[in-house]
mmCIF file of C-alpha atoms in Angstrom:
data_model
loop_
_atom_site.group_PDB
_atom_site.id
_atom_site.type_symbol
_atom_site.label_atom_id
_atom_site.label_comp_id
_atom_site.label_asym_id
_atom_site.label_seq_id
_atom_site.Cartn_x
_atom_site.Cartn_y
_atom_site.Cartn_z
ATOM 1 C CA GLY A 1 24.742 2.257 8.241
ATOM 2 C CA ALA A 2 24.091 -1.138 6.753
ATOM 3 C CA GLY A 3 20.585 -1.976 5.716
ATOM 4 C CA VAL A 4 18.716 -5.247 5.906
ATOM 5 C CA SER A 5 20.574 -8.066 4.222
ATOM 6 C CA GLN A 6 19.264 -11.411 3.072
ATOM 7 C CA SER A 7 20.947 -14.570 1.904
ATOM 8 C CA PRO A 8 21.038 -16.299 -0.382
ATOM 9 C CA ARG A 9 19.789 -13.855 -3.006
ATOM 10 C CA TYR A 10 18.744 -16.726 -5.256
ATOM 11 C CA LYS A 11 17.876 -20.290 -4.373
ATOM 12 C CA VAL A 12 16.860 -23.118 -6.660
ATOM 13 C CA ALA A 13 15.435 -26.189 -4.963
ATOM 14 C CA LYS A 14 14.045 -29.443 -6.210
ATOM 15 C CA ARG A 15 10.527 -30.180 -5.102
ATOM 16 C CA GLY A 16 10.618 -31.886 -1.729
ATOM 17 C CA GLN A 17 13.851 -30.298 -0.544
ATOM 18 C CA ASP A 18 14.091 -28.187 2.590
ATOM 19 C CA VAL A 19 15.393 -24.613 2.337
ATOM 20 C CA ALA A 20 16.536 -22.022 4.865
ATOM 21 C CA LEU A 21 16.493 -18.310 4.139
ATOM 22 C CA ARG A 22 18.420 -15.880 6.308
ATOM 23 C CA CYS A 23 17.695 -12.291 7.275
ATOM 24 C CA ASP A 24 20.080 -9.886 8.995
ATOM 25 C CA PRO A 25 18.055 -6.897 10.187
ATOM 26 C CA ILE A 26 19.329 -3.404 10.836
ATOM 27 C CA SER A 27 21.287 -3.444 14.080
ATOM 28 C CA GLY A 28 19.111 -2.558 17.044
ATOM 29 C CA HIS A 29 15.783 -3.047 15.282
ATOM 30 C CA VAL A 30 13.378 -4.933 17.505
ATOM 31 C CA SER A 31 10.727 -5.710 14.884
ATOM 32 C CA LEU A 32 11.272 -8.183 12.097
ATOM 33 C CA PHE A 33 8.791 -9.207 9.414
ATOM 34 C CA TRP A 34 8.754 -11.810 6.653
ATOM 35 C CA TYR A 35 6.702 -11.335 3.495
ATOM 36 C CA GLN A 36 6.165 -13.453 0.400
ATOM 37 C CA GLN A 37 5.890 -11.799 -3.005
ATOM 38 C CA ALA A 38 4.582 -13.760 -5.948
ATOM 39 C CA LEU A 39 5.383 -12.591 -9.457
ATOM 40 C CA GLY A 40 3.379 -9.516 -10.386
ATOM 41 C CA GLN A 41 1.802 -9.189 -6.960
ATOM 42 C CA GLY A 42 2.341 -7.120 -3.855
ATOM 43 C CA PRO A 43 4.067 -8.675 -0.856
ATOM 44 C CA GLU A 44 1.948 -10.723 1.530
ATOM 45 C CA PHE A 45 2.628 -10.922 5.253
ATOM 46 C CA LEU A 46 3.945 -14.181 6.652
ATOM 47 C CA THR A 47 5.112 -13.609 10.218
ATOM 48 C CA TYR A 48 6.302 -11.000 12.738
ATOM 49 C CA PHE A 49 8.841 -10.995 15.564
ATOM 50 C CA GLN A 50 9.395 -8.523 18.327
ATOM 51 C CA ASN A 51 12.868 -9.312 19.606
ATOM 52 C CA GLU A 52 12.921 -13.110 19.877
ATOM 53 C CA ALA A 53 9.176 -13.494 20.369
ATOM 54 C CA GLN A 54 7.101 -14.533 17.370
ATOM 55 C CA LEU A 55 3.985 -12.477 17.966
ATOM 56 C CA ASP A 56 2.097 -13.156 14.752
ATOM 57 C CA LYS A 57 2.407 -16.110 12.405
ATOM 58 C CA SER A 58 -1.026 -15.847 10.899
ATOM 59 C CA GLY A 59 0.320 -15.470 7.366
ATOM 60 C CA LEU A 60 2.340 -18.660 7.211
ATOM 61 C CA PRO A 61 0.608 -20.689 4.494
ATOM 62 C CA SER A 62 1.140 -24.126 5.977
ATOM 63 C CA ASP A 63 2.945 -26.015 8.702
ATOM 64 C CA ARG A 64 5.794 -26.523 6.241
ATOM 65 C CA PHE A 65 6.794 -22.927 6.920
ATOM 66 C CA PHE A 66 8.694 -22.163 10.102
ATOM 67 C CA ALA A 67 10.494 -19.018 11.241
ATOM 68 C CA GLU A 68 12.763 -18.323 14.164
ATOM 69 C CA ARG A 69 14.761 -15.492 15.677
ATOM 70 C CA PRO A 70 16.408 -17.115 18.678
ATOM 71 C CA GLU A 71 18.582 -14.218 19.863
ATOM 72 C CA GLY A 72 16.412 -11.361 18.708
ATOM 73 C CA SER A 73 18.583 -10.372 15.769
ATOM 74 C CA VAL A 74 19.147 -12.721 12.812
ATOM 75 C CA SER A 75 16.082 -14.588 11.608
ATOM 76 C CA THR A 76 15.698 -17.727 9.516
ATOM 77 C CA LEU A 77 12.676 -18.725 7.472
ATOM 78 C CA LYS A 78 12.605 -22.440 6.818
ATOM 79 C CA ILE A 79 10.432 -24.173 4.282
ATOM 80 C CA GLN A 80 10.193 -27.927 4.488
ATOM 81 C CA ARG A 81 9.342 -30.237 1.595
ATOM 82 C CA THR A 82 9.191 -27.368 -0.879
ATOM 83 C CA GLN A 83 6.499 -27.344 -3.532
ATOM 84 C CA GLN A 84 6.269 -25.450 -6.801
ATOM 85 C CA GLU A 85 3.750 -22.994 -5.387
ATOM 86 C CA ASP A 86 6.386 -21.899 -2.862
ATOM 87 C CA SER A 87 8.287 -20.226 -5.713
ATOM 88 C CA ALA A 88 8.344 -16.525 -4.896
ATOM 89 C CA VAL A 89 10.522 -13.738 -3.567
ATOM 90 C CA TYR A 90 10.797 -13.803 0.219
ATOM 91 C CA LEU A 91 11.284 -10.381 1.723
ATOM 92 C CA CYS A 92 12.467 -9.535 5.181
ATOM 93 C CA ALA A 93 11.882 -6.170 6.832
ATOM 94 C CA SER A 94 12.938 -4.687 10.127
ATOM 95 C CA GLY A 95 11.653 -1.773 12.131
ATOM 96 C CA GLY A 96 13.169 0.346 14.857
ATOM 97 C CA SER A 97 11.841 2.141 17.870
ATOM 98 C CA ARG A 98 12.280 5.688 16.614
ATOM 99 C CA PHE A 99 10.188 5.409 13.470
ATOM 100 C CA LYS A 100 8.463 2.295 14.644
ATOM 101 C CA ASP A 101 5.856 2.173 11.941
ATOM 102 C CA THR A 102 8.336 2.301 9.076
ATOM 103 C CA GLN A 103 9.644 -1.004 7.773
ATOM 104 C CA TYR A 104 12.993 -1.262 6.005
ATOM 105 C CA PHE A 105 13.131 -4.049 3.490
ATOM 106 C CA GLY A 106 15.973 -6.256 2.371
ATOM 107 C CA PRO A 107 16.610 -7.178 -1.274
ATOM 108 C CA GLY A 108 14.784 -10.479 -0.930
ATOM 109 C CA THR A 109 15.565 -14.095 -1.716
ATOM 110 C CA ARG A 110 14.149 -15.394 -4.984
ATOM 111 C CA LEU A 111 13.191 -19.040 -4.468
ATOM 112 C CA THR A 112 12.519 -21.234 -7.474
ATOM 113 C CA VAL A 113 11.210 -24.729 -6.859
ATOM 114 C CA LEU A 114 11.578 -27.097 -9.795
ATOM 115 C CA SER B 1 -5.094 -11.736 0.354
ATOM 116 C CA GLN B 2 -4.402 -8.242 -0.885
ATOM 117 C CA GLN B 3 -5.946 -5.446 1.133
ATOM 118 C CA GLY B 4 -6.469 -3.029 -1.649
ATOM 119 C CA GLU B 5 -5.928 -2.100 -5.183
ATOM 120 C CA GLU B 6 -3.878 0.505 -6.947
ATOM 121 C CA ASP B 7 -5.190 2.327 -9.938
ATOM 122 C CA PRO B 8 -4.038 2.420 -12.652
ATOM 123 C CA GLN B 9 -2.222 -0.911 -12.920
ATOM 124 C CA ALA B 10 0.213 0.664 -15.363
ATOM 125 C CA LEU B 11 1.077 4.252 -16.229
ATOM 126 C CA SER B 12 3.379 5.617 -18.897
ATOM 127 C CA ILE B 13 4.320 9.311 -18.969
ATOM 128 C CA GLN B 14 6.966 11.634 -20.338
ATOM 129 C CA GLU B 15 9.762 12.987 -18.194
ATOM 130 C CA GLY B 16 8.711 16.219 -16.534
ATOM 131 C CA GLU B 17 5.041 15.279 -16.309
ATOM 132 C CA ASN B 18 3.240 14.526 -13.071
ATOM 133 C CA ALA B 19 2.170 11.006 -12.151
ATOM 134 C CA THR B 20 -0.819 10.217 -9.974
ATOM 135 C CA MET B 21 -1.551 6.811 -8.503
ATOM 136 C CA ASN B 22 -4.539 5.867 -6.419
ATOM 137 C CA CYS B 23 -5.009 3.249 -3.756
ATOM 138 C CA SER B 24 -8.177 1.893 -2.213
ATOM 139 C CA TYR B 25 -8.395 -0.273 0.869
ATOM 140 C CA LYS B 26 -11.074 -2.143 2.715
ATOM 141 C CA THR B 27 -10.747 -1.853 6.481
ATOM 142 C CA SER B 28 -10.034 0.777 9.111
ATOM 143 C CA ILE B 29 -6.342 1.679 9.277
ATOM 144 C CA ASN B 30 -3.746 3.152 11.614
ATOM 145 C CA ASN B 31 -1.543 4.373 8.795
ATOM 146 C CA LEU B 32 -0.932 4.018 5.086
ATOM 147 C CA GLN B 33 2.487 3.842 3.483
ATOM 148 C CA TRP B 34 3.787 4.069 -0.062
ATOM 149 C CA TYR B 35 6.726 2.000 -1.265
ATOM 150 C CA ARG B 36 8.703 1.904 -4.493
ATOM 151 C CA GLN B 37 10.205 -1.250 -5.961
ATOM 152 C CA ASN B 38 12.736 -1.219 -8.772
ATOM 153 C CA SER B 39 13.579 -4.280 -10.777
ATOM 154 C CA GLY B 40 16.140 -6.300 -8.875
ATOM 155 C CA ARG B 41 15.946 -4.165 -5.763
ATOM 156 C CA GLY B 42 13.967 -4.335 -2.565
ATOM 157 C CA LEU B 43 11.105 -2.168 -1.473
ATOM 158 C CA VAL B 44 12.035 1.387 -0.576
ATOM 159 C CA HIS B 45 9.856 3.301 1.877
ATOM 160 C CA LEU B 46 8.659 6.620 0.441
ATOM 161 C CA ILE B 47 6.183 8.173 2.827
ATOM 162 C CA LEU B 48 3.841 7.328 5.705
ATOM 163 C CA ILE B 49 0.552 9.065 6.437
ATOM 164 C CA ARG B 50 -1.404 8.425 9.612
ATOM 165 C CA SER B 51 -5.144 7.969 9.791
ATOM 166 C CA ASN B 52 -5.621 11.406 11.364
ATOM 167 C CA GLU B 53 -3.687 13.160 8.602
ATOM 168 C CA ARG B 54 -5.121 14.264 5.282
ATOM 169 C CA GLU B 55 -2.074 15.317 3.294
ATOM 170 C CA LYS B 56 1.665 14.944 3.494
ATOM 171 C CA HIS B 57 4.604 16.109 1.389
ATOM 172 C CA SER B 58 8.109 14.828 0.928
ATOM 173 C CA GLY B 59 10.230 16.385 -1.802
ATOM 174 C CA ARG B 60 8.454 15.755 -5.118
ATOM 175 C CA LEU B 61 5.939 13.435 -3.447
ATOM 176 C CA ARG B 62 2.492 14.408 -2.233
ATOM 177 C CA VAL B 63 0.199 11.925 -0.533
ATOM 178 C CA THR B 64 -3.433 12.414 0.367
ATOM 179 C CA LEU B 65 -5.640 10.232 2.511
ATOM 180 C CA ASP B 66 -9.435 10.139 2.617
ATOM 181 C CA THR B 67 -10.492 7.732 5.345
ATOM 182 C CA SER B 68 -14.198 8.241 4.590
ATOM 183 C CA LYS B 69 -13.623 6.876 1.090
ATOM 184 C CA LYS B 70 -10.874 4.484 2.198
ATOM 185 C CA SER B 71 -8.565 5.806 -0.468
ATOM 186 C CA SER B 72 -5.208 7.469 -0.917
ATOM 187 C CA SER B 73 -3.340 9.043 -3.774
ATOM 188 C CA LEU B 74 0.345 9.491 -4.505
ATOM 189 C CA LEU B 75 1.423 12.370 -6.720
ATOM 190 C CA ILE B 76 4.933 12.494 -8.130
ATOM 191 C CA THR B 77 5.681 15.903 -9.608
ATOM 192 C CA ALA B 78 8.195 16.645 -12.360
ATOM 193 C CA SER B 79 8.853 12.959 -12.953
ATOM 194 C CA ARG B 80 12.261 11.632 -13.960
ATOM 195 C CA ALA B 81 13.318 8.499 -15.783
ATOM 196 C CA ALA B 82 14.727 7.272 -12.466
ATOM 197 C CA ASP B 83 11.180 7.232 -11.065
ATOM 198 C CA THR B 84 10.397 4.251 -13.297
ATOM 199 C CA ALA B 85 9.387 1.516 -10.854
ATOM 200 C CA SER B 86 6.443 -0.281 -9.293
ATOM 201 C CA TYR B 87 4.652 1.642 -6.568
ATOM 202 C CA PHE B 88 2.741 -0.058 -3.778
ATOM 203 C CA CYS B 89 0.493 1.258 -1.081
ATOM 204 C CA ALA B 90 0.483 -0.662 2.174
ATOM 205 C CA THR B 91 -1.829 -0.330 5.129
ATOM 206 C CA ALA B 92 -1.410 -1.103 8.800
ATOM 207 C CA PHE B 93 -4.991 -1.907 9.653
ATOM 208 C CA THR B 94 -6.539 -1.252 13.023
ATOM 209 C CA GLY B 95 -5.976 -4.168 15.361
ATOM 210 C CA GLY B 96 -3.430 -5.737 13.057
ATOM 211 C CA GLY B 97 -0.319 -4.563 14.836
ATOM 212 C CA ASN B 98 2.399 -3.279 12.569
ATOM 213 C CA LYS B 99 2.074 -5.834 9.795
ATOM 214 C CA LEU B 100 1.473 -4.313 6.403
ATOM 215 C CA THR B 101 -1.097 -5.340 3.837
ATOM 216 C CA PHE B 102 -0.018 -4.383 0.348
ATOM 217 C CA GLY B 103 -1.982 -3.513 -2.724
ATOM 218 C CA THR B 104 -1.389 -4.895 -6.168
ATOM 219 C CA GLY B 105 0.882 -2.089 -7.332
ATOM 220 C CA THR B 106 1.123 0.453 -10.136
ATOM 221 C CA GLN B 107 3.863 0.062 -12.723
ATOM 222 C CA LEU B 108 5.121 3.516 -13.645
ATOM 223 C CA LYS B 109 7.250 4.084 -16.710
ATOM 224 C CA VAL B 110 8.781 7.506 -17.263
ATOM 225 C CA GLU B 111 10.089 7.985 -20.770
ATOM 226 C CA LEU B 112 12.705 10.457 -21.912
#
């Protein structure tokens, strides 16, 4: 079946612009995670959804970052008033009920803020 | 912040040799997972080992876990050029739900 998909794959934004990154999880997966990966580093947790409920947003770096999953499937990560330090790859992962501890990652969105 | 560190940061071997990567972490965990990341591709899940397990195998992969030392190792036997990638360990720490905390990664290069 289809894996996790993310769009766009690449996004260039001017500093101060708002961006929206989309994640389509594997069908039926209840868990959805967002991570941020800076160049040369491992991914860092941003936020977690179980169905439509955002259960953990402790990793969001500032109130400029906002995530939603209104119908418990597709999720959007929004970054307002982007800054250069927001440049990174944003990874989405989903997890199912059968192997609930395993996370399946999408290809990521590479965001470059100029 | 990163939970742990992989060692070495970079490893270069010849095809057919074994590759060993180590991971250390800081807090009590529920499970530890290893992921592979190729250039231009997402993270691929390799293997998961739970805190009450000491060793696990999957194909050419062997993972060990020592919770007393808060460390894990990943062994790739009979390496292939296609194994060239970055390898990350990730921990689900106790009380942290299912979110993963990743290490800094080991860059493995397998040469023909």
